[in-house]
XYZ file of C-alpha atoms in Angstrom:
323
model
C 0.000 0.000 0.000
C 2.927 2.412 0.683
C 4.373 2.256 -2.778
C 1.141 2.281 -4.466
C 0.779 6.119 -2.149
C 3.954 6.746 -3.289
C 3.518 5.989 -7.154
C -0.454 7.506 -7.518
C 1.388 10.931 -6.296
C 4.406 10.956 -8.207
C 1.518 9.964 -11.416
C -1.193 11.602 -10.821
C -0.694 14.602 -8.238
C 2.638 15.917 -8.905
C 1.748 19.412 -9.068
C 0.766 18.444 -5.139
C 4.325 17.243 -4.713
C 5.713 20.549 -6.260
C 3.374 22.648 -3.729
C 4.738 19.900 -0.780
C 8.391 21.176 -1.876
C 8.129 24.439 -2.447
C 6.157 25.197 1.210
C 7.075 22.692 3.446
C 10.795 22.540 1.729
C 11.296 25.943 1.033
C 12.544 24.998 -2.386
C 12.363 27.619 -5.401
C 9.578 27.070 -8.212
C 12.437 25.994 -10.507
C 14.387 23.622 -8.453
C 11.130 21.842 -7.004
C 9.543 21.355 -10.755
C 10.606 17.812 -10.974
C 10.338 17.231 -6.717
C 9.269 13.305 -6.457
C 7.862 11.604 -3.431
C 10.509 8.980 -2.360
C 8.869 7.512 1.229
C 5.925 7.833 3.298
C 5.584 6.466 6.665
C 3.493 7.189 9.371
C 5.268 9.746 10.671
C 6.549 11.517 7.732
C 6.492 12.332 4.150
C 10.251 12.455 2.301
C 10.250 14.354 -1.139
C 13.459 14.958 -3.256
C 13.921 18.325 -4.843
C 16.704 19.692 -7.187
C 19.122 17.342 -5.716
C 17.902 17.705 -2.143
C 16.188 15.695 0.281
C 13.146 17.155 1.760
C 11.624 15.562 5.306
C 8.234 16.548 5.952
C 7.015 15.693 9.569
C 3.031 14.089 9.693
C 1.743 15.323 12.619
C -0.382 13.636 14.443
C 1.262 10.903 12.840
C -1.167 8.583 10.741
C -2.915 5.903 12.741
C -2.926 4.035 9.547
C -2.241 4.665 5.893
C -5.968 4.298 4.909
C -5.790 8.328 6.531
C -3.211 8.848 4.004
C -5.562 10.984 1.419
C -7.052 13.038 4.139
C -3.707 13.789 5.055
C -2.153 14.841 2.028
C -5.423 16.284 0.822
C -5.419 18.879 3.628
C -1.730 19.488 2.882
C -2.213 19.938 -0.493
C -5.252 23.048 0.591
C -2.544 24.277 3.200
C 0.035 25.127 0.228
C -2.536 26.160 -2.074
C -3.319 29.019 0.941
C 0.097 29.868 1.694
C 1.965 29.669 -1.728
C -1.339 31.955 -3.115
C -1.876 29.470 -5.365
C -5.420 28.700 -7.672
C -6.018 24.986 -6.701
C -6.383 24.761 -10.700
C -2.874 24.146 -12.261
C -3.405 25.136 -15.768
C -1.644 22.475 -18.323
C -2.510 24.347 -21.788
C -1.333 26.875 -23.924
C -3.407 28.275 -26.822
C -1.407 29.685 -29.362
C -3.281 33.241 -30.611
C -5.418 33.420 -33.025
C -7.203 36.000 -35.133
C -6.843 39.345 -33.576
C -4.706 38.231 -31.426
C -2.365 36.377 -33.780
C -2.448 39.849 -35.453
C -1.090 42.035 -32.807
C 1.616 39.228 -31.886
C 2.372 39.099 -35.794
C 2.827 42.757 -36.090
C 4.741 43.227 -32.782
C 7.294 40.085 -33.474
C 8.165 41.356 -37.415
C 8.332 44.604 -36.046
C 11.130 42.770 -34.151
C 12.582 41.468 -37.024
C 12.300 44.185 -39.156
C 14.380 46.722 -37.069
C 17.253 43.610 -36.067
C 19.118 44.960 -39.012
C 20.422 48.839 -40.161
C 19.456 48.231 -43.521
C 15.974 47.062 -43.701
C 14.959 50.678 -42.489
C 17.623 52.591 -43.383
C 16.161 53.903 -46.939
C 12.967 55.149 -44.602
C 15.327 58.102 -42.729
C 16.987 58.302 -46.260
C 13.636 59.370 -48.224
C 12.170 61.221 -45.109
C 14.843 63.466 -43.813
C 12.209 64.970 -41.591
C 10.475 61.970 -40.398
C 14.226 60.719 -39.042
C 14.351 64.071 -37.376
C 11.352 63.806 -35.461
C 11.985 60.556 -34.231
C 15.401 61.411 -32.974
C 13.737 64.386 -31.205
C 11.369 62.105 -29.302
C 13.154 58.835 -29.332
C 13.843 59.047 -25.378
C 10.576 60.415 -24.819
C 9.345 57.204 -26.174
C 11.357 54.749 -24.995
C 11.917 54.701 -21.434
C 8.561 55.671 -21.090
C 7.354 52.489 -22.864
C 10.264 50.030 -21.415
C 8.251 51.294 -17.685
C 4.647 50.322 -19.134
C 5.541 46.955 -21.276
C 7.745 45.948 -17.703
C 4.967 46.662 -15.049
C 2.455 44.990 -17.334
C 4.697 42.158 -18.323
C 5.345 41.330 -14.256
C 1.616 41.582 -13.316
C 0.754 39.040 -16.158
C 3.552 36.727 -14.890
C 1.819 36.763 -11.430
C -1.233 35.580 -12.912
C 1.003 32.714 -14.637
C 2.197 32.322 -11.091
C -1.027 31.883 -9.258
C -2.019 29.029 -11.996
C 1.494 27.382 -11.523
C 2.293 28.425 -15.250
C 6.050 27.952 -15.751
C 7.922 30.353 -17.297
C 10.747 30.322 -19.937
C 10.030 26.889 -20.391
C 9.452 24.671 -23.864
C 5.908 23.818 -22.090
C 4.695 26.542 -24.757
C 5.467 24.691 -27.221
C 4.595 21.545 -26.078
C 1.191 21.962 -25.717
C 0.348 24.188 -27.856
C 0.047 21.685 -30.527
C -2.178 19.395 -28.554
C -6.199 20.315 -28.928
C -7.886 19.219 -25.734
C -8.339 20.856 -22.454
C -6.298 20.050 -20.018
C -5.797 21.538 -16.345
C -4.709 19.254 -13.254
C -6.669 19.253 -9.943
C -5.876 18.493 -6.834
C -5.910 15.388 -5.079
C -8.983 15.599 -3.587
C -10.163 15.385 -7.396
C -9.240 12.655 -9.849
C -9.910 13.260 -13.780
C -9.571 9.946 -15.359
C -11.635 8.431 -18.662
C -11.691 4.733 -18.287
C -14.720 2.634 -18.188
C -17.453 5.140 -17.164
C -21.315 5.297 -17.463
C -22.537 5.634 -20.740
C -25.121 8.743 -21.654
C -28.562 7.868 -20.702
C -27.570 4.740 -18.251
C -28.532 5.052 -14.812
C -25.016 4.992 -12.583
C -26.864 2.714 -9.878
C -26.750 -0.153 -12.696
C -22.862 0.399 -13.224
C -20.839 -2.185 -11.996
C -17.259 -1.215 -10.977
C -14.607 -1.948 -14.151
C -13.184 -5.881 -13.830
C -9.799 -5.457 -11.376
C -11.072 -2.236 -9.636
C -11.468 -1.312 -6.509
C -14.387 0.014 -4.267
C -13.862 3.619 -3.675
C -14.512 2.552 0.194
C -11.156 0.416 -0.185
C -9.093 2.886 -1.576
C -6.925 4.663 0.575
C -6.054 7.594 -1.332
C -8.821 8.344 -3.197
C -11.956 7.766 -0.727
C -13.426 11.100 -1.269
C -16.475 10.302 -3.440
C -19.270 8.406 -1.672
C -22.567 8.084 -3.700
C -25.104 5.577 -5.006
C -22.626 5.257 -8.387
C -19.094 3.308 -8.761
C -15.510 4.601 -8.623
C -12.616 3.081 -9.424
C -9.540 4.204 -7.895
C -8.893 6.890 -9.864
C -12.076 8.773 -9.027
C -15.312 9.664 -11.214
C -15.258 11.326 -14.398
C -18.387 12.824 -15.655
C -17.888 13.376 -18.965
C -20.470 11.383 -20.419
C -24.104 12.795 -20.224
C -25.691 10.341 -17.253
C -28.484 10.414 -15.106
C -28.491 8.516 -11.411
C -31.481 7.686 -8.694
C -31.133 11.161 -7.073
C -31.991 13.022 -10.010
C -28.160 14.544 -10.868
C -27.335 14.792 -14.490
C -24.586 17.069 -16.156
C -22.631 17.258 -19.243
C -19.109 17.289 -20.306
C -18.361 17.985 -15.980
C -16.872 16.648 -13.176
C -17.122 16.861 -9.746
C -14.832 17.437 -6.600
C -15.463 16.682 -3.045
C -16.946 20.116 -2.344
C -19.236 19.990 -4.908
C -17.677 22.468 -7.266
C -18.830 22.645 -11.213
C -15.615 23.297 -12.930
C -17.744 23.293 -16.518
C -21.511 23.668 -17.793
C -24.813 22.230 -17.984
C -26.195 20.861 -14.184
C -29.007 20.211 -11.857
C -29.731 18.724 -9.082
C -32.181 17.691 -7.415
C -33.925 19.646 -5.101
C -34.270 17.653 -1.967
C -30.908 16.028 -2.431
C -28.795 17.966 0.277
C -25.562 18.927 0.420
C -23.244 16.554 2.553
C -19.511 17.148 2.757
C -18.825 13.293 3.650
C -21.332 12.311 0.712
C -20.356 14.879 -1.568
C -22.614 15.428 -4.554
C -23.404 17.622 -7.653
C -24.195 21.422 -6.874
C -24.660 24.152 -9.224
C -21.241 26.444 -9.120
C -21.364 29.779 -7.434
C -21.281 32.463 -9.979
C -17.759 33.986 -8.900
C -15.959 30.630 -10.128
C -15.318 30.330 -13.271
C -15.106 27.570 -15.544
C -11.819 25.974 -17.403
C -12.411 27.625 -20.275
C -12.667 31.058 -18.673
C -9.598 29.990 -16.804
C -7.731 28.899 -19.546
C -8.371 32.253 -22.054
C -7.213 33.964 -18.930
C -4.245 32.729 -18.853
C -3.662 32.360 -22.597
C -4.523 36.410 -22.348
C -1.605 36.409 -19.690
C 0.773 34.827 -21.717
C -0.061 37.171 -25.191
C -0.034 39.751 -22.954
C 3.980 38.988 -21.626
C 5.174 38.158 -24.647
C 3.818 41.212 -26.603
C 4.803 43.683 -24.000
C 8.728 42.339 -23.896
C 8.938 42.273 -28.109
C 7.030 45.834 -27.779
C 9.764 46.880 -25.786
C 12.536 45.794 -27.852
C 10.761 46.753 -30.766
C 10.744 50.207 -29.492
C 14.514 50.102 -28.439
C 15.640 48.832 -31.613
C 13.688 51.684 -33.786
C 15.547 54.593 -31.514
C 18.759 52.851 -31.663
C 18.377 52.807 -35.470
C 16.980 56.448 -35.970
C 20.234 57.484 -33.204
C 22.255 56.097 -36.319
């Protein structure tokens, strides 16, 4: 059971991990990016981070591991708090397009345009004047625009922050080429795909997948208690379903607080709300959904990328117009 803990982190939660490191470890975002767990006992919890060894104390220590998800689930809410985190980690990054794509287009050839003397050198030589005026104003310009593009370029990056967004990384790239949505939750949440109700199939009918176990049984991820299945990589409602109590949703999923991270509920009326038996609740308005998250933080990233090359840009033109 211990190395199964250890493995379902390192697999499925490592964003948890990283949190683990960076708070209880004090490690740096960069150096705890690829922190691993490496033991768990019942007294402690030992991560390795950028070459170090991190040993967090469990206290109370756990009667048993069966209180291991509880445990690391409250840890996990602890960093979130502390580090200022969103307990969304945000895994995708949509490359611009239309308007968008325009302004970055215009911005990065702008770039380009003004890496070499030449390309604008016969624009001073055929306006005399023109090349006057922007000498004249060139440091008006400049510094003044280096101070906007910078302040609005670092409060971007601390909205990359919040969603644990790394920076000056090939991630960019990486998923930018992939189409679906992807965004990690915390442990308290699992977002699998295998073997779940079909649309229009009442959950109560489901029998659990052949070799999985009871939800009950599993020690890590015991959070969702209901009239449906689970196998031990939690619930995903993807499909459209209907069960006994009158839930139904669409292209959603659940966590144990009974948060809508997408579209398209209800619920049944005199179904209450029970945090051991959590169920499907309607989202409160202020939360928004992945894809609201996800264009956020796309809008972050267009943002930082076309202040910095607006910046240069503007550098580069002066420098040329000084010549």
């Amino acid at each position: 059971m211990r190395k199964r803990i250890i493995t379902h982190m390192n697999n499925d939660h490592a964003d948890s991990v990283i949190r683990y490191a960076e708070h209880y470890g004090n490690a740096s975002r960069y150096t705890s990016r690829h922190a691993k767990v490496e033991d768990v006992t019942l007294d402690k919890l030992v991560l390795s981070a950028g070459g170090r060894t991190i040993s967090i104390p469990l206290d109370p220590p756990l009667k048993s591991f069966s209180e291991a998800r509880e445990r690391v689930v409250k840890m996990d809410q602890d960093c979130i708090e502390a580090l200022g985190r969103d307990s969304i980690t945000i895994k995708e990054y949509r490359a611009p397009k239309g308007f968008e794509a325009i302004i970055f287009a215009t911005c990065f050839s702008t770039f380009i345009l003004l890496s070499r003397p030449d390309n604008v050198a016969f624009v001073f030589q055929r306006l005399p004047e023109f090349a006057a005026f922007v000498l004249r104003i060139r440091l008006l310009v400049l510094f003044p625009m280096l101070a906007i593009h910078i302040f609005e370029a670092s409060l971007m990056i601390r909205k990359l922050q919040r969603h644990s967004v790394p920076l000056f990384n090939s991630w960019y790239i990486r998923t930018s080429a992939g189409s679906d949505h992807q965004c990690n939750i915390p442990p308290q949440v699992s977002h699998s795909s295998r073997n779940y109700p079909q649309s229009g199939t009442s959950m109560s009918q489901q029998q659990p997948p052949q070799g999985r176990t009871s939800r009950n049984d599993d020690p890590v991820d015991n959070g969702f208690r209901s009239s449906s299945y689970a196998d031990s990589e939690g619930l995903n409602g993807q499909q459209s379903y209907v069960n006994p109590e009158g839930l139904n949703g669409q292209q959603s999923y659940v966590n144990p607080e009974g948060l809508n991270r997408q579209q398209n509920w209800s619920r049944s009326p005199h179904t209450p709300y029970d945090p051991h038996n959590p169920q499907i609740t309607a989202p409160p308005a202020s939360h928004f959904t992945h894809d609201q998250r996800v264009e956020t933080v796309n809008a972050a990233l267009y943002t930082t990328t076309a202040s910095a090359t607006a910046a240069t840009a503007s550098a580069a033109f002066s420098a040329q117009a000084t010549k």
